[in-house]
């Protein structure tokens, strides 16, 4: 895609602000009120200074505004991917160390480069590797991980300690501030100003800390921080560390693609083109920019994007406004922010974790597909109990297994002609239909692949073995693709049907890709071998095939709209 096209698409994403700058300004201020405390909390969760969260948000907003397509998507530090890469990096370097920061910068550059490549090569389909049940369980697992990792900070304990073995060390003032801040956020979300609830709770916690002198008594607070991150020593990273970061970057890229695509689709305006590949480039640019200024990978945020939409934001000017406000907070807000208790940031993360648990989606999945519902606790357990990379990989594997399992469950269906019509329809889906003596019209309503080839062949031969079947017509409208293994199985089945004295034809092969596969794999030759190639074997409709290949009695029945009812003898 050319640079002119890229800049043109990005200009469209920004142009909405010229028509409604007041709405974008309001949405940007609202977004900044939410993003400032959230970005600080997410950075602390990842083992970074709070100011690094500001840098990640600024980089994400600027990179996406320049290159992304979505007009509302908010990009920055994200509570979905941060605990994953933080847990992984902590196995290589101590959180907060120079090596840890260097690894995070390299990770941001890797993820950004992969996202840009995914956008340029139009790899948006990869985002579909995680099904909704698996993604729901994945987010629930991340929520549990956030709660477990932030409970010590909420209770005034050192990071990473086992809470149950340090109950005597819990600080009552920290617990009261943390739980009070969480209760205040939840109360304001229900009855008060929703958009600024985290900011007001954080401000109130800081006021309590200063007003009652709790900081002087040892209450853990954010403390002094610099608005500018020192450049991390990239040279301190070994080749072994580099290989670990590269593997982690692949998993994070898939998650960023999945969440980015979901946000892009969910919050697209009516009539707005869904430029997911362009959004991938914007997300990648955000991560690259974040790495260049010393931050960590960024991601699209569903809650923040929802705030932009609910506040009336129409373009990326809302995100740029929020980034500008955040930059001012980072530059001049340190004297006030240094007094914010760590328990208050933990409370904000508890609140974010609660929003990651999608109870409504869980209930809907449970009622509509109980079997798929089991994927939710399985994925959540994997994310909670296993190392981050293994949990993510297992989530992807579970999603793929679920998709493969659905494909293998497809069965060959008997088709019947609707009374008085020329339409052939799967048996039992509508009113009772008719069949013709000695003729079996069948269909396989799934792509044909190695996953179901043997089952398809066995069921096809079972139909051919039911006397007095003399002709099988495969209604192939639903077979949109066929791989080599399945095509060979179909060719062998045609030969076996012919050996049993049963003719074979294919009708409504609408997929160009499937037809090309059948020609390349020998199926057309198998069809032609039935009578020396003298008759057509591929037809536009079932009726056309029957008129060409059925006997005279069957042709008369077709012409007069006659057939046998389901209770009559039929294959």
XYZ file of C-alpha atoms in Angstrom:
571
model
C 0.000 0.000 0.000
C 1.450 3.354 -0.994
C 2.318 6.149 1.392
C -0.209 8.398 -0.332
C -2.991 5.898 0.351
C -1.852 5.501 3.962
C -1.784 9.227 4.629
C -5.110 9.655 2.867
C -6.814 7.037 5.028
C -5.324 8.550 8.189
C -6.515 12.023 7.154
C -10.028 10.630 6.882
C -9.694 9.252 10.421
C -8.742 12.722 11.674
C -11.041 14.784 9.465
C -14.162 14.144 11.544
C -12.754 16.471 14.217
C -12.930 19.455 11.864
C -16.702 19.045 11.701
C -17.256 18.409 15.407
C -14.208 19.643 17.264
C -16.221 20.428 20.381
C -17.350 16.802 20.670
C -13.802 15.570 20.121
C -12.462 18.017 22.697
C -14.976 16.833 25.304
C -14.311 13.187 24.464
C -10.563 13.805 24.687
C -10.809 15.448 28.111
C -13.017 12.610 29.370
C -10.602 10.053 27.950
C -7.649 11.783 29.619
C -9.431 11.707 32.995
C -9.729 7.940 32.681
C -6.446 7.234 30.919
C -4.151 9.110 33.336
C -4.804 6.952 36.411
C -5.278 3.805 34.331
C -1.956 4.228 32.510
C -0.145 4.860 35.794
C -1.686 1.741 37.328
C -0.948 -0.415 34.291
C 2.679 0.727 34.237
C 3.049 -0.133 37.931
C 1.520 -3.544 37.276
C 4.157 -4.125 34.600
C 7.032 -3.182 36.913
C 7.627 0.310 35.463
C 7.530 3.841 36.834
C 4.069 5.436 36.454
C 5.443 7.987 34.001
C 6.280 5.167 31.558
C 2.552 4.534 31.301
C 2.075 8.154 30.224
C 4.746 7.718 27.539
C 3.089 4.512 26.283
C -0.272 6.273 25.995
C 1.183 9.284 24.187
C 3.098 7.050 21.765
C 0.089 4.816 21.128
C -2.268 7.737 20.491
C 0.155 9.544 18.171
C 1.210 6.446 16.209
C -2.356 5.284 15.676
C -3.659 8.741 14.746
C -1.015 8.995 12.026
C -1.432 5.543 10.498
C -4.626 3.890 11.773
C -8.044 3.835 10.123
C -10.498 3.672 13.046
C -11.783 7.068 14.122
C -12.450 6.112 17.747
C -9.928 3.473 18.785
C -7.894 4.375 21.883
C -4.379 2.913 22.022
C -1.935 2.810 24.922
C -0.759 0.696 27.845
C -3.216 -2.170 28.179
C -4.109 -4.357 31.148
C -4.665 -7.380 28.890
C -1.131 -7.776 27.557
C 0.883 -6.014 30.300
C 0.597 -8.768 32.949
C 1.463 -11.343 30.284
C 4.715 -9.787 29.113
C 5.593 -8.575 32.616
C 5.392 -12.123 34.005
C 7.489 -13.394 31.110
C 10.152 -10.701 31.312
C 10.401 -11.179 35.091
C 11.779 -14.694 34.478
C 14.704 -13.129 32.593
C 15.422 -9.918 34.520
C 14.295 -8.323 37.769
C 11.330 -5.980 37.376
C 12.494 -2.357 37.485
C 16.067 -3.159 36.471
C 17.832 -1.625 33.473
C 17.854 -5.017 31.713
C 14.110 -5.384 32.300
C 13.485 -1.968 30.739
C 15.725 -2.844 27.787
C 13.847 -6.080 27.181
C 10.527 -4.214 27.270
C 11.812 -1.718 24.695
C 12.981 -4.537 22.393
C 9.631 -6.256 22.856
C 7.790 -3.084 21.839
C 9.941 -2.763 18.712
C 9.413 -6.436 17.794
C 5.651 -6.303 18.329
C 5.423 -3.033 16.418
C 7.374 -4.401 13.447
C 5.254 -7.569 13.340
C 2.015 -5.575 13.523
C 3.132 -3.310 10.676
C 4.076 -6.363 8.618
C 0.696 -7.948 9.396
C -1.068 -4.835 8.146
C 1.028 -4.526 4.996
C 0.491 -8.187 4.116
C -3.245 -7.996 4.943
C -3.131 -10.616 7.684
C -6.348 -9.516 9.348
C -7.684 -13.075 9.137
C -5.170 -14.135 11.817
C -7.209 -12.185 14.362
C -9.936 -14.830 14.029
C -7.769 -17.552 15.597
C -9.340 -16.899 19.004
C -13.042 -17.726 19.229
C -15.393 -15.690 21.424
C -15.602 -18.345 24.204
C -11.810 -18.717 24.274
C -11.308 -14.937 24.250
C -13.849 -14.595 27.077
C -11.973 -17.175 29.151
C -8.663 -15.581 28.260
C -9.790 -12.183 29.559
C -11.192 -13.779 32.707
C -7.827 -15.448 33.303
C -6.039 -12.127 32.849
C -8.469 -10.561 35.341
C -7.675 -13.241 37.931
C -3.965 -12.702 37.325
C -4.352 -8.944 37.875
C -6.246 -9.472 41.125
C -3.676 -11.934 42.458
C -0.727 -9.744 41.513
C -2.250 -6.535 42.930
C -3.661 -7.887 46.196
C -0.346 -7.319 48.070
C -0.253 -3.652 46.976
C -3.878 -3.203 48.016
C -3.048 -4.498 51.494
C 0.248 -2.645 51.889
C 2.449 -5.737 51.479
C 5.614 -6.004 49.364
C 5.041 -7.030 45.761
C 4.985 -10.753 45.078
C 4.545 -12.006 48.646
C 2.087 -14.726 49.612
C -0.789 -12.857 51.257
C -1.978 -15.735 53.467
C 1.458 -16.175 54.996
C 1.765 -12.423 55.764
C -1.656 -11.637 57.216
C -0.037 -10.147 60.305
C 1.861 -7.641 58.140
C -1.199 -6.149 56.430
C -1.350 -2.371 56.836
C -4.884 -1.333 57.889
C -4.443 2.170 56.428
C -3.427 0.782 53.035
C -6.280 -1.735 53.011
C -8.823 0.943 53.995
C -7.590 3.352 51.312
C -7.498 0.645 48.651
C -10.901 -0.826 49.438
C -12.365 2.639 49.929
C -11.068 3.778 46.539
C -12.493 0.646 44.898
C -15.871 1.168 46.598
C -15.888 4.826 45.534
C -15.166 3.906 41.897
C -17.935 1.312 41.853
C -20.380 3.710 43.502
C -19.593 6.527 41.082
C -19.850 4.138 38.131
C -23.393 3.298 39.248
C -24.711 6.573 40.612
C -22.188 9.318 39.860
C -19.872 10.650 37.152
C -18.722 7.469 35.427
C -16.033 8.932 33.220
C -13.931 10.477 35.979
C -14.474 7.907 38.737
C -10.887 6.520 38.742
C -9.390 10.032 38.683
C -11.574 11.243 41.564
C -10.832 8.115 43.597
C -7.081 8.514 43.046
C -7.227 12.207 43.932
C -9.239 11.468 47.080
C -6.798 8.761 48.155
C -3.870 11.168 47.736
C -5.706 13.818 49.778
C -6.353 11.334 52.590
C -2.707 10.251 52.561
C -1.444 13.822 52.811
C -4.174 15.088 55.153
C -3.651 12.362 57.777
C 0.127 12.168 57.386
C -0.026 8.496 56.352
C 2.902 8.789 53.953
C 5.137 9.868 56.821
C 4.014 6.769 58.740
C 5.229 4.462 55.985
C 2.179 4.150 53.711
C 3.492 2.974 50.308
C 3.021 5.722 47.701
C 4.145 6.241 44.128
C 6.974 8.569 45.136
C 9.022 10.883 42.913
C 9.308 10.061 39.225
C 10.704 11.634 36.083
C 8.511 12.562 33.120
C 11.253 11.445 30.731
C 12.481 7.849 30.690
C 16.263 7.383 30.435
C 17.292 5.345 27.391
C 17.626 1.704 28.478
C 20.974 -0.037 27.834
C 19.995 -2.195 24.845
C 23.559 -3.530 24.667
C 23.063 -5.337 27.986
C 20.631 -7.785 26.345
C 22.168 -11.128 25.350
C 21.349 -13.185 22.260
C 19.556 -15.697 24.477
C 17.381 -12.910 25.896
C 16.741 -11.716 22.370
C 15.389 -15.108 21.295
C 13.051 -15.209 24.305
C 11.732 -11.749 23.529
C 11.148 -12.703 19.885
C 9.042 -15.728 20.885
C 7.025 -13.648 23.342
C 6.532 -10.977 20.676
C 4.797 -13.481 18.393
C 2.222 -14.313 21.071
C 1.678 -10.665 21.982
C 1.269 -9.735 18.326
C -1.507 -12.286 17.931
C -3.276 -10.908 21.008
C -2.907 -7.307 19.832
C -4.274 -8.311 16.416
C -7.229 -10.113 17.983
C -8.153 -7.332 20.395
C -7.477 -4.611 17.841
C -9.754 -6.270 15.275
C -12.497 -6.745 17.878
C -12.350 -3.081 18.933
C -12.251 -1.873 15.334
C -15.361 -3.864 14.418
C -17.276 -3.097 17.611
C -16.877 0.688 17.491
C -16.940 1.436 13.757
C -19.415 4.151 12.844
C -22.254 3.346 10.461
C -20.903 3.481 6.930
C -17.269 3.593 8.075
C -14.980 1.243 6.171
C -13.582 -1.496 8.398
C -9.851 -0.968 7.697
C -8.504 -3.622 10.051
C -5.231 -3.962 8.146
C -4.725 -0.199 8.406
C -5.482 -0.410 12.116
C -2.772 -3.061 12.473
C -0.276 -0.638 10.946
C -1.440 2.089 13.344
C -1.104 -0.229 16.353
C 2.333 -1.280 15.153
C 3.420 2.338 14.730
C 2.276 3.016 18.289
C 4.405 0.180 19.686
C 7.449 1.192 17.627
C 7.152 4.796 18.819
C 6.692 3.558 22.397
C 9.895 1.524 22.122
C 11.815 4.453 20.697
C 10.953 6.657 23.708
C 11.642 3.947 26.298
C 8.184 2.479 26.930
C 6.619 -0.952 26.310
C 4.123 -2.516 23.832
C 0.721 -0.869 23.442
C -2.673 -2.225 22.488
C -6.204 -1.136 21.625
C -8.400 -0.677 24.688
C -12.089 -1.698 24.569
C -13.096 0.325 27.695
C -11.305 3.507 26.621
C -12.635 3.220 23.076
C -16.128 2.819 24.523
C -15.607 6.033 26.510
C -14.645 7.900 23.320
C -17.778 6.599 21.578
C -20.072 7.346 24.530
C -18.599 10.856 24.865
C -19.372 11.677 21.242
C -15.847 11.427 19.823
C -15.839 11.395 16.025
C -12.154 11.216 15.113
C -8.648 10.605 16.387
C -8.509 14.230 17.521
C -10.102 12.918 20.727
C -7.146 10.578 21.289
C -4.633 13.303 20.424
C -6.348 15.694 22.852
C -6.111 13.064 25.600
C -2.438 12.498 24.745
C -1.727 16.238 25.004
C -3.448 16.453 28.395
C -1.562 13.365 29.567
C 1.732 14.947 28.459
C 0.929 18.015 30.563
C 0.116 15.794 33.547
C 3.393 13.901 33.092
C 5.376 17.141 32.828
C 3.776 19.148 35.635
C 1.754 16.740 37.777
C 4.558 14.925 39.564
C 4.409 17.062 42.770
C 0.816 15.914 43.322
C 0.983 12.432 41.831
C 3.931 11.361 43.968
C 1.578 11.255 46.972
C -0.883 8.799 45.410
C -0.964 5.593 47.510
C -0.051 2.393 45.703
C -3.216 0.884 47.169
C -5.268 3.377 45.122
C -3.585 2.256 41.901
C -4.221 -1.355 42.883
C -7.899 -0.481 43.389
C -8.057 0.966 39.864
C -6.573 -2.255 38.515
C -9.127 -4.280 40.498
C -11.806 -2.205 38.799
C -10.248 -2.815 35.366
C -10.047 -6.542 36.126
C -13.750 -6.573 36.912
C -14.517 -5.086 33.505
C -12.501 -7.849 31.843
C -14.839 -10.516 33.244
C -17.707 -10.577 30.752
C -20.502 -12.192 32.740
C -23.144 -11.307 30.156
C -21.183 -13.072 27.403
C -20.619 -16.070 29.686
C -24.339 -16.404 30.392
C -25.178 -16.108 26.714
C -22.602 -18.745 25.723
C -23.807 -21.080 28.477
C -27.425 -20.909 27.299
C -26.704 -21.091 23.576
C -23.733 -23.482 23.443
C -23.046 -25.383 26.697
C -20.248 -27.387 25.095
C -18.343 -24.254 24.073
C -18.923 -22.766 27.517
C -16.441 -25.319 28.893
C -13.740 -23.503 26.933
C -14.142 -20.479 29.209
C -13.035 -22.078 32.524
C -10.421 -24.156 30.689
C -8.816 -21.078 29.126
C -9.109 -19.042 32.328
C -7.410 -21.824 34.307
C -4.607 -22.045 31.745
C -3.985 -18.295 31.951
C -4.066 -18.342 35.756
C -2.095 -21.487 36.582
C 0.450 -21.735 33.770
C 3.293 -19.422 32.683
C 2.077 -16.610 30.467
C 3.522 -17.896 27.168
C 2.141 -21.398 27.740
C -1.258 -20.055 28.778
C -1.555 -17.895 25.659
C -0.381 -20.726 23.400
C -2.852 -23.117 25.014
C -5.677 -20.605 24.539
C -4.889 -20.444 20.824
C -4.679 -24.250 20.615
C -8.045 -24.645 22.372
C -9.613 -22.194 19.930
C -8.221 -24.066 16.927
C -9.282 -27.433 18.346
C -12.776 -26.060 18.845
C -12.893 -24.927 15.214
C -11.506 -28.236 13.952
C -13.960 -30.192 16.105
C -16.887 -28.269 14.615
C -15.645 -29.170 11.135
C -15.327 -32.868 11.955
C -18.921 -32.978 13.249
C -20.380 -32.230 9.794
C -22.410 -35.131 8.356
C -23.605 -36.040 4.896
C -27.236 -34.936 4.611
C -29.978 -36.428 2.431
C -31.715 -33.778 0.306
C -35.393 -33.816 -0.666
C -37.288 -31.852 -3.295
C -39.827 -29.415 -1.929
C -43.325 -30.393 -3.157
C -44.206 -28.631 -6.396
C -40.786 -26.956 -6.577
C -37.453 -27.557 -8.256
C -35.590 -26.761 -5.018
C -33.762 -29.577 -3.198
C -33.331 -29.015 0.539
C -31.758 -30.943 3.457
C -34.238 -33.409 4.919
C -36.091 -32.220 7.996
C -35.053 -28.538 7.927
C -38.352 -27.370 6.371
C -41.572 -29.131 5.415
C -41.462 -32.747 4.284
C -40.106 -33.187 0.761
C -40.001 -35.815 -1.958
C -37.371 -38.196 -3.296
C -37.031 -40.184 -6.506
C -36.717 -43.949 -6.568
C -33.131 -45.071 -7.109
C -31.787 -41.513 -6.741
C -29.947 -40.097 -3.723
C -29.320 -36.353 -3.568
C -26.818 -35.639 -0.773
C -24.910 -32.659 0.532
C -21.994 -32.031 2.873
C -22.454 -28.701 4.601
C -18.874 -27.873 5.509
C -15.523 -27.379 3.792
C -13.976 -30.732 2.875
C -10.555 -31.287 4.395
C -8.322 -33.936 5.933
C -10.288 -33.442 9.146
C -13.478 -34.967 7.745
C -12.368 -36.748 4.542
C -12.642 -40.306 5.900
C -16.036 -39.641 7.473
C -17.318 -38.083 4.236
C -16.130 -41.026 2.153
C -17.609 -43.626 4.537
C -21.012 -41.902 4.621
C -21.038 -41.513 0.853
C -20.373 -45.227 0.340
C -23.042 -46.070 2.907
C -25.597 -44.209 0.782
C -24.319 -45.929 -2.363
C -24.812 -49.316 -0.702
C -28.508 -48.771 0.024
C -30.514 -50.615 -2.671
C -31.817 -49.643 -5.143
C -29.552 -46.568 -5.394
C -28.453 -46.151 -9.028
C -27.490 -42.472 -8.997
C -25.926 -40.162 -6.401
C -25.942 -36.404 -6.941
C -23.659 -34.412 -4.606
C -25.216 -30.990 -3.966
C -21.959 -29.042 -3.432
C -23.148 -25.470 -2.812
C -21.898 -25.560 0.800
C -18.486 -27.026 -0.064
C -16.574 -23.769 -0.372
C -13.139 -25.398 -0.266
C -11.554 -28.818 -0.515
C -7.978 -29.846 0.237
C -5.890 -32.545 -1.432
C -6.680 -35.283 1.117
C -10.446 -34.768 0.831
C -10.322 -34.513 -2.956
C -8.505 -37.829 -3.172
C -11.083 -39.373 -0.834
C -13.869 -38.073 -3.098
C -12.147 -39.483 -6.207
C -11.807 -42.911 -4.559
C -15.455 -42.814 -3.446
C -16.587 -42.049 -7.004
C -14.615 -45.030 -8.317
C -16.092 -47.304 -5.632
C -19.627 -46.082 -6.380
C -19.074 -46.837 -10.051
C -17.762 -50.321 -9.179
C -21.043 -50.939 -7.326
C -23.073 -49.903 -10.356
C -23.973 -46.491 -8.959
C -23.624 -43.398 -11.145
C -22.251 -40.151 -9.646
C -22.605 -36.439 -10.451
C -21.941 -33.097 -8.786
C -24.395 -30.174 -8.829
C -24.101 -26.530 -7.773
C -20.340 -26.481 -7.339
C -20.285 -22.728 -6.855
C -16.846 -22.270 -5.299
C -14.183 -21.494 -7.904
C -11.521 -22.554 -5.423
C -13.179 -25.926 -4.803
C -13.622 -26.532 -8.533
C -9.938 -25.806 -9.155
C -8.993 -28.253 -6.404
C -11.194 -30.974 -7.917
C -9.605 -30.507 -11.333
C -6.078 -30.567 -9.930
C -6.580 -33.642 -7.734
C -8.118 -36.082 -10.220
C -11.804 -35.895 -9.281
C -12.812 -34.791 -12.780
C -11.007 -37.813 -14.224
C -12.837 -40.093 -11.793
C -16.171 -38.636 -12.921
C -15.261 -39.085 -16.579
C -14.218 -42.735 -16.085
C -17.826 -43.734 -15.357
C -18.871 -43.874 -19.046
C -15.773 -42.988 -20.989
C -16.354 -39.260 -20.619
C -19.367 -39.139 -22.885
C -21.657 -37.261 -20.501
C -21.361 -34.171 -18.335
C -20.871 -34.787 -14.621
C -20.870 -31.205 -13.288
C -24.259 -29.445 -13.356
C -25.681 -26.059 -12.404
C -28.635 -27.590 -10.529
C -29.819 -30.900 -9.136
C -32.770 -31.000 -11.548
C -30.432 -30.500 -14.496
C -28.331 -33.465 -13.325
C -31.405 -35.663 -12.899
C -32.799 -34.819 -16.324
C -29.439 -35.721 -17.856
C -28.585 -38.862 -15.908
C -31.758 -40.334 -14.375
C -33.806 -43.013 -16.140
C -36.881 -42.247 -18.236
C -39.290 -42.921 -15.354
C -37.377 -40.547 -13.070
C -37.274 -37.894 -15.815
C -41.041 -38.148 -16.212
C -41.434 -37.733 -12.442
C -39.230 -34.651 -12.536
C -41.122 -33.104 -15.448
C -44.488 -33.698 -13.775
C -43.338 -32.645 -10.290
C -43.937 -36.136 -8.953
C -41.911 -38.030 -6.417
C -42.068 -40.326 -3.459
C -43.029 -38.961 -0.061
C -40.603 -39.482 2.804
C -42.518 -42.551 3.969
C -42.019 -44.322 0.636
C -38.999 -46.414 -0.128
C -36.123 -44.090 -0.840
C -32.401 -44.027 -0.194
